[in-house]
Coordinates of C-alpha atoms in Angstrom, one line a residue:
M866 CA 97.2 43.5 18.3
A867 CA 95.4 45.0 15.4
S868 CA 92.3 42.9 16.2
D869 CA 92.4 44.1 19.8
R870 CA 92.1 47.7 18.7
R871 CA 89.2 47.0 16.4
S872 CA 85.9 48.3 17.5
P873 CA 83.3 45.6 18.3
R874 CA 80.7 47.2 16.0
A875 CA 83.1 46.9 13.1
I876 CA 82.9 43.1 13.3
R877 CA 79.5 42.3 14.8
S878 CA 76.2 42.3 12.9
D879 CA 73.8 42.0 15.8
V880 CA 74.7 45.3 17.6
T881 CA 71.9 47.8 18.0
V882 CA 73.1 51.4 17.4
F883 CA 71.7 53.6 20.2
P884 CA 71.2 57.3 19.7
E885 CA 74.3 59.3 20.5
A886 CA 74.4 62.3 22.8
P887 CA 74.9 65.7 21.1
P888 CA 78.6 66.8 20.9
G889 CA 80.1 69.3 23.3
I890 CA 79.7 72.9 22.3
A891 CA 82.4 75.6 22.2
A892 CA 79.9 78.5 22.1
I893 CA 76.2 79.2 22.3
F894 CA 74.6 82.5 21.3
L895 CA 71.3 84.3 20.8
I896 CA 71.1 86.7 17.8
R897 CA 68.2 89.1 17.3
F898 CA 67.4 91.5 14.5
E899 CA 66.8 95.1 15.8
I900 CA 65.4 97.9 13.7
K901 CA 68.1 100.4 14.5
A902 CA 71.1 98.1 15.2
G903 CA 70.5 95.3 12.7
Y904 CA 71.7 91.9 13.7
T905 CA 73.1 91.9 17.2
I906 CA 74.3 89.2 19.6
K907 CA 72.0 89.6 22.6
W908 CA 73.5 86.8 24.7
N909 CA 76.4 84.4 24.4
R910 CA 78.7 82.1 26.2
S911 CA 81.9 80.6 24.8
I912 CA 85.3 79.1 25.7
P913 CA 88.1 81.7 25.8
E914 CA 89.6 81.2 22.3
V915 CA 86.4 81.5 20.3
V916 CA 85.5 84.9 18.7
L917 CA 81.9 85.5 18.0
E918 CA 81.5 89.2 17.5
N919 CA 81.1 90.3 13.8
V920 CA 81.0 86.7 12.7
V921 CA 78.1 84.5 13.9
E922 CA 75.5 87.2 13.6
Y923 CA 76.0 87.3 9.8
K924 CA 76.7 83.6 9.3
S925 CA 73.6 82.6 11.3
L926 CA 71.2 84.9 9.4
P927 CA 71.8 84.8 5.7
S928 CA 69.9 87.1 3.3
G929 CA 66.2 86.4 2.7
L930 CA 65.3 84.9 6.0
H931 CA 62.6 87.5 6.5
N932 CA 60.5 85.7 4.0
V933 CA 60.3 82.4 5.9
R934 CA 58.9 81.4 9.3
E935 CA 61.6 79.0 10.4
D936 CA 65.0 77.8 9.1
L937 CA 68.0 75.8 10.1
I938 CA 71.4 77.1 9.0
Y939 CA 74.8 75.4 8.9
F940 CA 78.1 77.2 8.5
V941 CA 81.8 76.9 9.3
H942 CA 83.8 79.3 11.4
E943 CA 87.5 78.6 11.6
Q944 CA 87.9 75.1 13.2
Y945 CA 84.2 75.0 14.3
A946 CA 81.0 74.0 12.7
G947 CA 78.0 76.2 13.4
I948 CA 74.3 75.5 13.5
S949 CA 71.6 78.0 14.2
A950 CA 67.8 77.7 14.4
F951 CA 66.0 80.8 13.1
I952 CA 62.4 81.8 13.8
N953 CA 60.3 84.7 12.5
H954 CA 57.6 85.3 15.1
P955 CA 54.7 87.7 14.9
A956 CA 55.3 90.8 17.1
A957 CA 54.1 94.3 17.8
E958 CA 54.0 97.1 15.3
S959 CA 57.0 98.6 17.0
E960 CA 59.0 95.6 15.9
R961 CA 57.6 95.9 12.4
N962 CA 55.2 93.1 13.2
A963 CA 58.0 90.5 13.3
L964 CA 60.4 89.2 15.9
M965 CA 63.4 87.6 14.1
M966 CA 66.0 85.8 16.1
A967 CA 68.3 82.8 16.0
V968 CA 69.8 80.4 18.6
G969 CA 73.0 78.7 17.6
V970 CA 76.0 76.8 18.8
L971 CA 79.5 76.0 17.6
V972 CA 81.0 72.5 17.8
P973 CA 84.5 71.4 17.0
L974 CA 85.2 70.1 13.5
S975 CA 87.1 67.2 15.1
Y976 CA 85.3 64.6 13.2
G977 CA 83.7 64.9 9.8
R978 CA 82.1 67.7 7.9
L979 CA 79.8 69.1 10.7
G980 CA 81.0 67.5 13.9
K981 CA 77.6 66.0 14.5
A982 CA 76.1 69.5 14.9
W983 CA 72.8 68.3 13.7
R984 CA 72.3 66.5 17.0
H985 CA 71.6 69.9 18.5
A986 CA 69.0 70.8 15.9
A987 CA 65.8 69.7 17.6
K988 CA 66.7 71.4 20.9
L989 CA 67.8 74.6 19.3
K990 CA 64.5 74.8 17.5
E991 CA 62.8 74.3 20.8
L992 CA 64.9 77.0 22.4
A993 CA 64.2 79.4 19.6
R994 CA 60.4 79.0 19.9
S995 CA 60.5 79.5 23.7
L996 CA 62.6 82.6 23.4
A997 CA 60.2 84.0 20.7
D998 CA 57.5 83.8 23.3
D999 CA 59.6 85.2 26.1
P1000 CA 62.7 87.0 24.6
D1001 CA 64.0 88.1 28.0
N1002 CA 64.2 84.6 29.6
T1003 CA 67.7 83.4 28.8
K1004 CA 67.8 80.8 31.6
P1005 CA 67.2 77.9 29.2
L1006 CA 70.3 79.0 27.3
S1007 CA 72.4 79.0 30.4
T1008 CA 71.2 75.6 31.3
Y1009 CA 72.0 74.3 27.8
W1010 CA 75.5 75.8 28.0
E1011 CA 76.2 74.2 31.4
T1012 CA 74.9 70.8 30.0
Y1013 CA 76.9 70.7 26.8
Q1014 CA 79.9 73.0 27.4
L1015 CA 82.9 71.5 25.7
S1016 CA 85.2 69.6 28.0
E1017 CA 88.9 69.2 27.2
N1018 CA 88.6 65.4 27.9
A1019 CA 85.6 65.0 25.7
I1020 CA 86.1 62.6 22.8
S1021 CA 83.5 62.5 20.1
P1022 CA 82.9 59.5 17.9
P1023 CA 82.9 60.1 14.1
D1024 CA 80.0 62.1 12.7
S1025 CA 78.5 59.6 10.3
P1026 CA 78.4 55.9 9.6
L1027 CA 81.0 56.4 6.9
G1028 CA 83.5 58.1 9.0
S1029 CA 84.0 55.6 11.8
I1030 CA 86.3 53.4 9.9
A1031 CA 89.1 56.0 9.7
S1032 CA 90.3 55.3 13.3
L1033 CA 90.3 51.6 12.6
K1034 CA 92.8 51.7 9.7
T1035 CA 96.3 50.4 10.1
P1036 CA 99.1 52.0 8.0
V1037 CA 98.2 51.9 4.3
G1038 CA 101.3 50.1 3.1
D1039 CA 100.7 47.2 5.6
V1040 CA 97.2 46.1 4.7
Y1041 CA 96.1 47.3 1.3
A1042 CA 96.4 45.7 -2.1
R1043 CA 95.6 47.4 -5.4
H1044 CA 93.2 44.7 -6.6
R1045 CA 91.0 45.1 -3.5
A1046 CA 90.0 48.7 -3.4
L1047 CA 87.3 48.4 -0.8
S1048 CA 85.3 51.4 0.5
D1049 CA 86.1 52.9 3.8
A1050 CA 82.8 51.8 5.1
T1051 CA 83.2 48.1 4.3
A1052 CA 84.0 47.2 7.9
L1053 CA 80.8 48.7 9.2
L1054 CA 78.6 45.6 9.2
T1055 CA 76.1 46.8 11.7
S1056 CA 72.8 45.4 10.6
K1057 CA 70.7 48.1 12.1
Q1058 CA 72.7 51.1 11.0
S1059 CA 70.6 54.2 10.4
L1060 CA 71.0 58.0 10.2
A1061 CA 70.1 60.2 13.2
P1062 CA 67.2 62.7 13.0
Y1063 CA 68.2 65.9 11.2
H1064 CA 71.2 64.2 9.7
P1065 CA 71.8 66.1 6.4
A1066 CA 72.3 62.8 4.5
L1067 CA 68.6 62.1 5.1
S1068 CA 68.0 64.6 2.2
L1069 CA 69.9 62.4 -0.3
P1070 CA 66.8 61.2 -2.1
E1071 CA 65.6 64.8 -2.4
F1072 CA 69.0 65.8 -3.7
L1073 CA 68.8 63.1 -6.4
D1074 CA 65.3 64.1 -7.4
T1075 CA 66.2 67.8 -7.5
F1076 CA 69.1 67.4 -9.9
G1077 CA 67.9 64.4 -11.9
P1078 CA 70.6 63.2 -14.4
L1079 CA 72.5 66.4 -13.7
V1080 CA 73.6 64.9 -10.4
F1081 CA 76.3 63.0 -12.2
Q1082 CA 77.8 66.1 -13.8
L1083 CA 77.8 67.8 -10.4
Y1084 CA 79.3 64.7 -8.8
R1085 CA 82.1 64.6 -11.4
A1086 CA 82.9 68.3 -10.9
A1087 CA 83.2 67.6 -7.2
L1088 CA 85.6 64.7 -7.9
L1089 CA 87.7 67.2 -9.8
R1090 CA 87.7 69.2 -6.5
K1091 CA 86.2 72.3 -8.2
R1092 CA 85.1 75.2 -6.1
I1093 CA 81.3 74.8 -6.3
L1094 CA 78.8 77.4 -5.3
L1095 CA 75.1 76.7 -5.0
V1096 CA 72.9 79.8 -5.3
G1097 CA 69.3 79.7 -4.1
E1098 CA 66.7 81.4 -1.9
A1099 CA 65.7 81.1 1.7
P1100 CA 65.1 78.8 3.5
V1101 CA 68.7 77.5 3.3
E1102 CA 68.4 74.3 5.2
E1103 CA 67.9 72.3 2.1
S1104 CA 70.8 74.0 0.3
C1105 CA 73.0 73.3 3.3
N1106 CA 71.9 69.7 3.2
F1107 CA 72.8 69.5 -0.5
V1108 CA 76.3 70.8 0.2
Y1109 CA 76.7 68.0 2.7
D1110 CA 75.3 65.5 0.3
L1111 CA 77.6 66.5 -2.6
A1112 CA 80.6 66.5 -0.3
L1113 CA 79.6 63.0 1.0
L1114 CA 79.0 61.5 -2.4
S1115 CA 82.2 62.8 -3.9
S1116 CA 84.5 61.7 -1.0
L1117 CA 87.1 59.1 -1.8
P1118 CA 87.3 55.9 0.2
Q1119 CA 90.5 55.7 2.1
S1120 CA 91.1 52.3 0.5
L1121 CA 92.0 54.2 -2.7
L1122 CA 95.0 55.7 -1.1
P1123 CA 97.4 53.1 -2.4
L1124 CA 96.4 54.0 -5.9
L1125 CA 97.0 57.7 -5.5
P1126 CA 100.1 59.9 -4.9
P1127 CA 101.0 60.7 -1.3
T1128 CA 99.7 64.3 -1.7
A1129 CA 96.2 63.1 -2.3
F1130 CA 95.5 62.1 1.3
S1131 CA 94.4 65.5 2.4
A1132 CA 91.9 65.8 -0.5
L1133 CA 90.0 62.6 0.0
R1134 CA 87.1 64.8 1.2
P1135 CA 86.1 68.2 -0.4
R1136 CA 85.7 70.9 2.1
P1137 CA 82.0 71.9 2.7
L1138 CA 81.7 75.5 3.8
F1139 CA 77.8 75.4 3.9
S1140 CA 76.2 78.8 4.1
I1141 CA 78.3 81.8 3.1
G1142 CA 77.5 85.4 2.3
I1143 CA 79.0 88.7 1.2
H1144 CA 80.9 88.9 4.5
D1145 CA 82.9 85.7 3.4
M1146 CA 84.1 87.2 0.2
P1147 CA 87.5 88.3 1.5
Y1148 CA 88.2 84.9 2.9
I1149 CA 87.1 83.1 -0.3
S1150 CA 89.2 85.4 -2.3
S1151 CA 92.3 84.6 -0.2
L1152 CA 92.1 80.9 -1.0
S1153 CA 94.3 79.6 -3.7
R1154 CA 93.3 77.9 -6.9
P1155 CA 91.9 74.4 -6.3
S1156 CA 94.6 71.8 -5.7
I1157 CA 94.6 68.4 -4.0
S1158 CA 97.7 69.6 -2.1
D1159 CA 95.6 72.4 -0.5
P1160 CA 92.3 70.9 0.7
D1161 CA 91.1 74.3 1.9
S1162 CA 90.9 75.5 -1.7
C1163 CA 88.5 72.6 -2.8
W1164 CA 85.3 73.8 -1.3
I1165 CA 81.5 73.5 -1.7
A1166 CA 79.2 76.2 -0.4
C1167 CA 75.7 77.7 -0.8
T1168 CA 74.5 81.2 -0.6
T1169 CA 71.4 83.4 -0.9
D1170 CA 73.5 86.4 -1.9
R1171 CA 73.3 86.4 -5.6
V1172 CA 76.0 89.1 -5.9
L1173 CA 78.5 86.2 -5.3
S1174 CA 77.4 84.7 -8.6
L1175 CA 78.6 87.9 -10.3
K1176 CA 82.2 87.2 -9.1
P1177 CA 83.3 84.3 -11.4
E1178 CA 86.8 84.5 -10.1
L1179 CA 85.6 83.2 -6.7
Y1180 CA 84.2 79.8 -8.0
D1181 CA 84.6 77.2 -10.7
V1182 CA 81.1 75.8 -10.9
L1183 CA 77.9 77.8 -10.3
V1184 CA 74.7 76.0 -9.5
N1185 CA 71.5 78.0 -9.7
L1186 CA 68.8 76.2 -7.7
P1187 CA 65.2 76.6 -8.7
P1188 CA 62.9 78.4 -6.3
A1189 CA 60.9 76.4 -3.8
Y1190 CA 57.6 77.1 -5.5
S1191 CA 58.8 75.3 -8.6
K1192 CA 58.4 72.0 -6.9
H1193 CA 54.6 72.3 -7.4
A1194 CA 54.9 73.4 -11.1
P1195 CA 53.3 71.1 -13.7
V1196 CA 56.7 70.9 -15.5
K1197 CA 59.8 69.8 -13.6
T1198 CA 62.3 72.6 -13.2
Y1199 CA 66.0 71.5 -12.8
P1200 CA 68.9 73.5 -11.5
T1201 CA 71.4 75.0 -14.0
I1202 CA 75.1 74.2 -13.8
T1203 CA 77.6 76.5 -15.4
L1204 CA 81.4 76.8 -15.5
S1205 CA 82.8 80.2 -14.5
V1206 CA 84.1 82.4 -17.3
P1207 CA 87.9 82.1 -16.4
Y1208 CA 87.7 78.4 -17.2
T1209 CA 85.9 78.6 -20.5
S1210 CA 88.9 79.0 -22.8
N1211 CA 88.4 82.6 -23.9
K1212 CA 84.7 82.2 -24.3
Q1213 CA 82.6 85.2 -23.2
K1214 CA 79.6 83.3 -22.0
P1215 CA 79.7 80.7 -19.3
V1216 CA 79.4 77.1 -20.5
S1217 CA 76.4 75.2 -19.3
L1218 CA 76.9 71.6 -18.3
K1219 CA 74.4 69.0 -19.4
A1220 CA 74.0 65.4 -18.5
T1221 CA 75.3 62.9 -21.0
Q1222 CA 73.1 60.2 -22.7
R1223 CA 74.8 57.7 -20.5
D1224 CA 73.9 59.8 -17.4
A1225 CA 70.2 59.7 -18.5
R1226 CA 70.2 55.9 -18.8
R1227 CA 72.1 55.5 -15.5
Y1228 CA 69.7 57.8 -13.7
S1229 CA 66.7 55.9 -14.9
T1230 CA 68.2 52.6 -13.8
L1231 CA 69.1 54.1 -10.4
K1232 CA 65.6 55.4 -9.9
D1233 CA 64.2 52.0 -10.8
G1234 CA 66.5 50.4 -8.2
L1235 CA 65.5 52.9 -5.5
R1236 CA 61.8 52.2 -6.2
E1237 CA 62.5 48.5 -5.5
L1238 CA 64.1 49.5 -2.2
S1239 CA 61.1 51.7 -1.4
R1240 CA 58.9 48.6 -1.4
G1241 CA 60.2 48.0 2.0
E1242 CA 59.2 51.5 3.1
S1243 CA 55.8 53.0 3.4
A1244 CA 53.4 52.8 0.6
S1245 CA 53.2 56.6 0.5
A1246 CA 56.9 56.8 -0.3
M1247 CA 56.3 54.9 -3.5
D1248 CA 53.2 56.9 -4.3
D1249 CA 55.2 60.1 -4.2
E1250 CA 57.8 58.8 -6.6
D1251 CA 58.0 60.4 -10.0
V1252 CA 57.3 57.6 -12.4
S1253 CA 58.4 59.8 -15.4
D1254 CA 62.1 59.1 -14.9
S1255 CA 62.4 56.9 -18.0
T1256 CA 65.3 57.0 -20.4
S1257 CA 63.0 58.1 -23.2
T1258 CA 61.8 61.0 -21.1
F1259 CA 65.4 62.3 -20.5
S1260 CA 67.0 61.4 -23.8
S1261 CA 65.4 64.5 -25.5
S1262 CA 65.4 66.7 -22.4
S1263 CA 67.0 70.1 -22.5
I1264 CA 69.2 69.1 -19.5
V1265 CA 70.7 66.2 -21.5
E1266 CA 73.2 66.4 -24.3
P1267 CA 71.6 65.6 -27.7
V1268 CA 72.4 62.2 -29.3
S1269 CA 75.5 62.7 -31.4
W1270 CA 75.5 61.8 -35.1
P1271 CA 78.1 59.1 -34.7
L1272 CA 76.0 57.4 -32.0
L1273 CA 72.9 57.8 -34.0
A1274 CA 74.6 56.2 -37.0
Y1275 CA 76.0 53.4 -34.9
T1276 CA 72.7 52.5 -33.2
S1277 CA 70.9 52.7 -36.6
F1278 CA 73.5 50.4 -38.1
I1279 CA 73.2 47.9 -35.2
W1280 CA 69.4 47.9 -35.6
W1281 CA 69.7 47.3 -39.4
A1282 CA 72.4 44.7 -39.1
S1283 CA 70.5 42.7 -36.5
A1284 CA 67.2 42.9 -38.4
G1285 CA 65.6 45.0 -35.7
E1286 CA 66.5 42.6 -32.8
K1287 CA 69.0 44.9 -31.1
R1288 CA 67.3 48.1 -30.4
E1289 CA 69.3 49.2 -27.4
G1290 CA 72.6 49.6 -29.2
V1291 CA 75.4 50.7 -26.9
S1292 CA 73.1 50.6 -23.8
E1293 CA 73.0 46.8 -23.9
G1294 CA 74.4 45.5 -20.6
E1295 CA 74.6 48.9 -19.0
N1296 CA 71.4 48.4 -16.9
E1297 CA 72.8 45.2 -15.4
E1298 CA 76.1 46.8 -14.5
D1299 CA 74.4 49.9 -13.0
S1300 CA 72.0 47.7 -11.0
R1301 CA 75.0 45.9 -9.4
L1302 CA 76.0 49.2 -7.8
L1303 CA 72.9 49.1 -5.7
L1304 CA 73.2 45.4 -4.7
I1305 CA 72.7 44.6 -1.0
D1306 CA 75.1 42.0 0.2
N1307 CA 74.1 39.4 2.7
D1308 CA 75.8 38.7 6.0
N1309 CA 78.0 36.0 4.7
A1310 CA 79.3 38.0 1.7
P1311 CA 79.9 41.6 2.7
I1312 CA 82.1 42.1 -0.3
P1313 CA 80.2 41.9 -3.6
T1314 CA 81.4 39.7 -6.4
Y1315 CA 81.3 41.2 -9.9
P1316 CA 82.1 39.5 -13.1
N1317 CA 85.3 40.0 -15.0
S1318 CA 87.1 43.3 -14.4
L1319 CA 84.4 44.6 -12.0
S1320 CA 85.3 41.9 -9.5
R1321 CA 87.8 44.2 -7.9
R1322 CA 85.4 47.1 -7.4
G1323 CA 84.7 48.4 -3.9
S1324 CA 81.5 48.2 -1.9
I1325 CA 79.8 49.6 1.1
A1326 CA 78.3 47.0 3.3
L1327 CA 75.6 48.9 5.1
F1328 CA 72.4 46.8 5.3
D1329 CA 70.0 45.2 7.7
Q1330 CA 69.0 41.6 8.3
S1331 CA 65.7 42.0 6.4
G1332 CA 67.6 42.8 3.2
H1333 CA 66.0 46.3 3.3
Q1334 CA 68.3 49.3 2.9
P1335 CA 67.4 52.9 3.4
R1336 CA 67.5 54.9 0.2
G1337 CA 70.0 57.4 1.7
I1338 CA 72.4 54.6 2.6
A1339 CA 71.8 53.0 -0.8
L1340 CA 72.8 56.2 -2.6
I1341 CA 76.0 56.5 -0.5
T1342 CA 76.7 52.9 -1.4
Y1343 CA 76.1 53.5 -5.1
F1344 CA 78.3 56.6 -5.5
R1345 CA 81.2 55.1 -3.4
R1346 CA 81.2 52.1 -5.6
L1347 CA 81.1 54.3 -8.7
T1348 CA 84.0 56.4 -7.4
T1349 CA 86.0 53.2 -6.7
Q1350 CA 85.2 51.9 -10.1
I1351 CA 86.5 55.1 -11.9
F1352 CA 89.7 55.5 -9.9
T1353 CA 90.6 51.8 -10.0
V1354 CA 90.3 51.7 -13.8
I1355 CA 92.4 54.8 -14.2
S1356 CA 95.0 53.4 -11.8
D1357 CA 95.1 50.1 -13.7
V1358 CA 95.6 52.0 -17.0
I1359 CA 98.5 54.0 -15.5
A1360 CA 100.1 51.0 -14.0
R1361 CA 99.7 49.1 -17.3
Q1362 CA 101.3 51.8 -19.4
D1363 CA 104.1 52.3 -16.9
E1364 CA 104.8 48.5 -17.0
N1365 CA 104.7 48.5 -20.8
A1366 CA 107.1 51.5 -20.9
A1367 CA 109.5 49.7 -18.6
E1368 CA 109.7 46.7 -21.0
P1369 CA 112.3 46.7 -23.8
E1370 CA 109.8 45.2 -26.2
L1371 CA 106.9 47.0 -27.8
P1372 CA 103.5 46.1 -26.3
L1373 CA 101.5 43.6 -28.1
V1374 CA 98.4 44.7 -30.0
P1375 CA 95.3 43.2 -28.4
E1376 CA 93.3 40.7 -30.4
D1377 CA 90.4 42.1 -32.4
D1378 CA 87.1 41.0 -30.8
G1379 CA 85.2 41.4 -34.1
S1380 CA 83.1 44.3 -32.9
N1381 CA 82.4 47.4 -35.0
L1382 CA 83.8 49.7 -32.2
D1383 CA 87.5 50.4 -32.4
L1384 CA 88.5 50.3 -28.7
D1385 CA 91.8 52.2 -29.4
E1386 CA 93.9 49.7 -27.5
H1387 CA 96.7 49.7 -30.0
F1388 CA 99.8 50.8 -28.1
T1389 CA 102.3 50.4 -30.9
L1390 CA 104.8 53.3 -30.8
D1391 CA 104.8 55.5 -33.8
A1392 CA 108.3 56.1 -35.2
T1393 CA 107.5 59.6 -36.2
A1394 CA 106.3 60.5 -32.8
A1395 CA 109.4 59.1 -31.3
L1396 CA 111.5 61.7 -33.1
N1397 CA 109.7 64.4 -31.1
E1398 CA 110.5 62.9 -27.7
P1399 CA 113.8 64.6 -26.9
L1400 CA 111.8 67.4 -25.4
L1401 CA 110.7 65.0 -22.7
P1402 CA 112.9 63.0 -20.3
S1403 CA 113.6 59.5 -21.5
L1404 CA 111.6 56.7 -19.9
S1405 CA 113.3 53.9 -18.0
C1406 CA 112.2 51.2 -15.6
H1407 CA 113.0 53.6 -12.8
D1408 CA 111.4 56.7 -14.4
S1409 CA 108.0 55.4 -15.5
S1410 CA 106.0 57.9 -13.5
D1411 CA 107.3 61.0 -15.3
E1412 CA 104.7 63.7 -15.2
D1413 CA 105.1 64.5 -18.9
D1414 CA 104.4 60.9 -20.0
I1415 CA 101.0 60.9 -21.7
I1416 CA 98.6 58.3 -20.4
T1417 CA 96.5 56.7 -23.2
I1418 CA 92.9 56.1 -22.1
T1419 CA 90.9 54.0 -24.6
S1420 CA 87.2 53.9 -25.2
S1421 CA 87.0 50.5 -23.5
D1422 CA 88.5 52.1 -20.4
I1423 CA 85.9 54.8 -20.5
T1424 CA 83.2 52.2 -20.8
E1425 CA 84.6 50.3 -17.8
M1426 CA 84.5 53.4 -15.8
G1427 CA 80.8 53.7 -16.5
L1428 CA 81.2 56.9 -18.6
D1429 CA 80.0 57.8 -22.1
T1430 CA 82.5 57.1 -24.8
W1431 CA 80.5 59.3 -27.2
S1432 CA 80.5 62.4 -24.9
A1433 CA 83.2 65.0 -25.3
S1434 CA 82.5 66.2 -21.7
D1435 CA 83.2 62.8 -20.3
R1436 CA 86.5 62.5 -22.2
A1437 CA 87.5 66.0 -20.9
F1438 CA 86.6 64.8 -17.4
V1439 CA 88.9 61.8 -17.6
E1440 CA 91.7 64.0 -18.9
E1441 CA 91.3 66.4 -16.0
L1442 CA 90.9 63.7 -13.4
V1443 CA 94.2 62.2 -14.3
Q1444 CA 95.9 65.6 -14.2
V1445 CA 94.3 66.6 -10.9
W1446 CA 94.9 63.4 -8.9
W1447 CA 98.0 61.9 -10.6
G1448 CA 99.6 65.0 -12.0
R1449 CA 100.0 63.4 -15.4
K1450 CA 98.7 64.2 -18.9
A1451 CA 96.2 61.9 -20.5
Q1452 CA 95.0 61.4 -24.1
V1453 CA 91.5 60.0 -24.1
H1454 CA 90.1 58.3 -27.2
G1455 CA 86.3 58.1 -27.8
A1456 CA 84.4 55.5 -29.6
R1457 CA 85.2 54.7 -33.2
I1458 CA 83.2 52.9 -35.9
N1459 CA 85.0 50.6 -38.3
C1460 CA 83.4 48.9 -41.3
C1461 CA 85.4 46.1 -43.0
G1462 CA 88.5 47.3 -41.3
V1463 CA 88.1 50.9 -42.4
R1464 CA 87.3 53.7 -39.9
V1465 CA 84.0 55.3 -40.8
L1466 CA 83.5 57.6 -37.7

């Protein structure tokens, strides 16, 4: 019976994906800026329960649009996603030489983050241009409303290639096993899968280039379901696309559900609010602190109203985007990422986040892999690539944490002990592991096979018959596999410790592999620490999931997650990740250096 319900394109690799029609709309509106009245709704149609007044005129026209000729704005209003096409057209002096208007629609958020609203983008831009030439001719708007007015019987397919698997899932307990944590897109084996025009995910390569190695810090903040606010200037289309990109890359595959508590289901996806402004401050203030039990509180948004950045109680992470003209500067300008003051432990100044040394190496490997994929695209795409994304370039960059003294001592010792043969130190083997995250699987092996412990990691099987993979899809693949890798390792550690706690015997100490790194895998219980345990409930075979039980994360576990064992920020990330998703405390050990059995660092 389950196979009868399965969609044909989930199992066939020779199906051509035809363009889908735009979704039904719950409202359509024309907004115009007037000198005396300000932003006003000049014309609109909507279904009865939709309220437009004093809402869409502000959401559709964020601050700063008077400086641009055209823009595309995404926003969220209640259970609807909105998209508006803005145009700034030359006009008479009585209109201050400019005619500013926007044409927009609302679509239900039934599927995905935007309800496929981008499928209306091209037509809305066309309508805006025609109305700029003839503002009084609203007949095209009426025709558009009659064509796409929302029908009660209308059923929209999922909004992106990664969402269509949700309806194909059978109950979690019936089909999933812990050792096979596949991505929620594994069943999509369409060989000709591609993104629709104006799809926000098409901006993923630009998103990666804009943030550089900082993209991993931003990604980890989103995994922690922080409230993230991107502040930039008009036009806002790119910022809205970045909100979508971050929400997409930080979404958890549904296949991870068996590894998480039941309360985690609603937080698999962060909530993208897209463009917000001063008018949204009361609503943002009403939301609770971020919690996976309240998905509405875990949001990502962008704004051009910098006054919001002066309200640190509204957000957890602030991202200041560089101005558009900086793209042409001789020196690359990266965004700045800061934590809000309430979360900086009594520090007066916000804490700036920097990429780790591991992030810099991972980013360089990722860019190299994407260049290989670009060989199947146009030659101009390769010519436009920034070839300065080398590890040596970023290792001393201001956006990357400096090399710690313990790491410098360790790499120097390795170089000396190997007579100069091992120059890479701790980075040996990382390139190969990172490159596997971009592997394209063939038709006969949709599930990648990784060596050793990586064999259980998930994958996203989106590819075409030529072996070519669009860079946007490749990035989605990469981050979904990375997410699966991190969560699976933590789940394994928790399960391992719970099993050990349930046994009457003390866990065995792992054999020494002879390396100079102490991997902190010694789980022998300390008798002195045991005397302090009456404050905590006693552990038993039926009480191994006690929230107060501290989970021990070793440096080898951190390495297996693909994180930096030498970085304090990565260790703090793992501790918070365990607390946020599993509700348990964690003790994370970084790398240690032993010499002749004596700990040096």
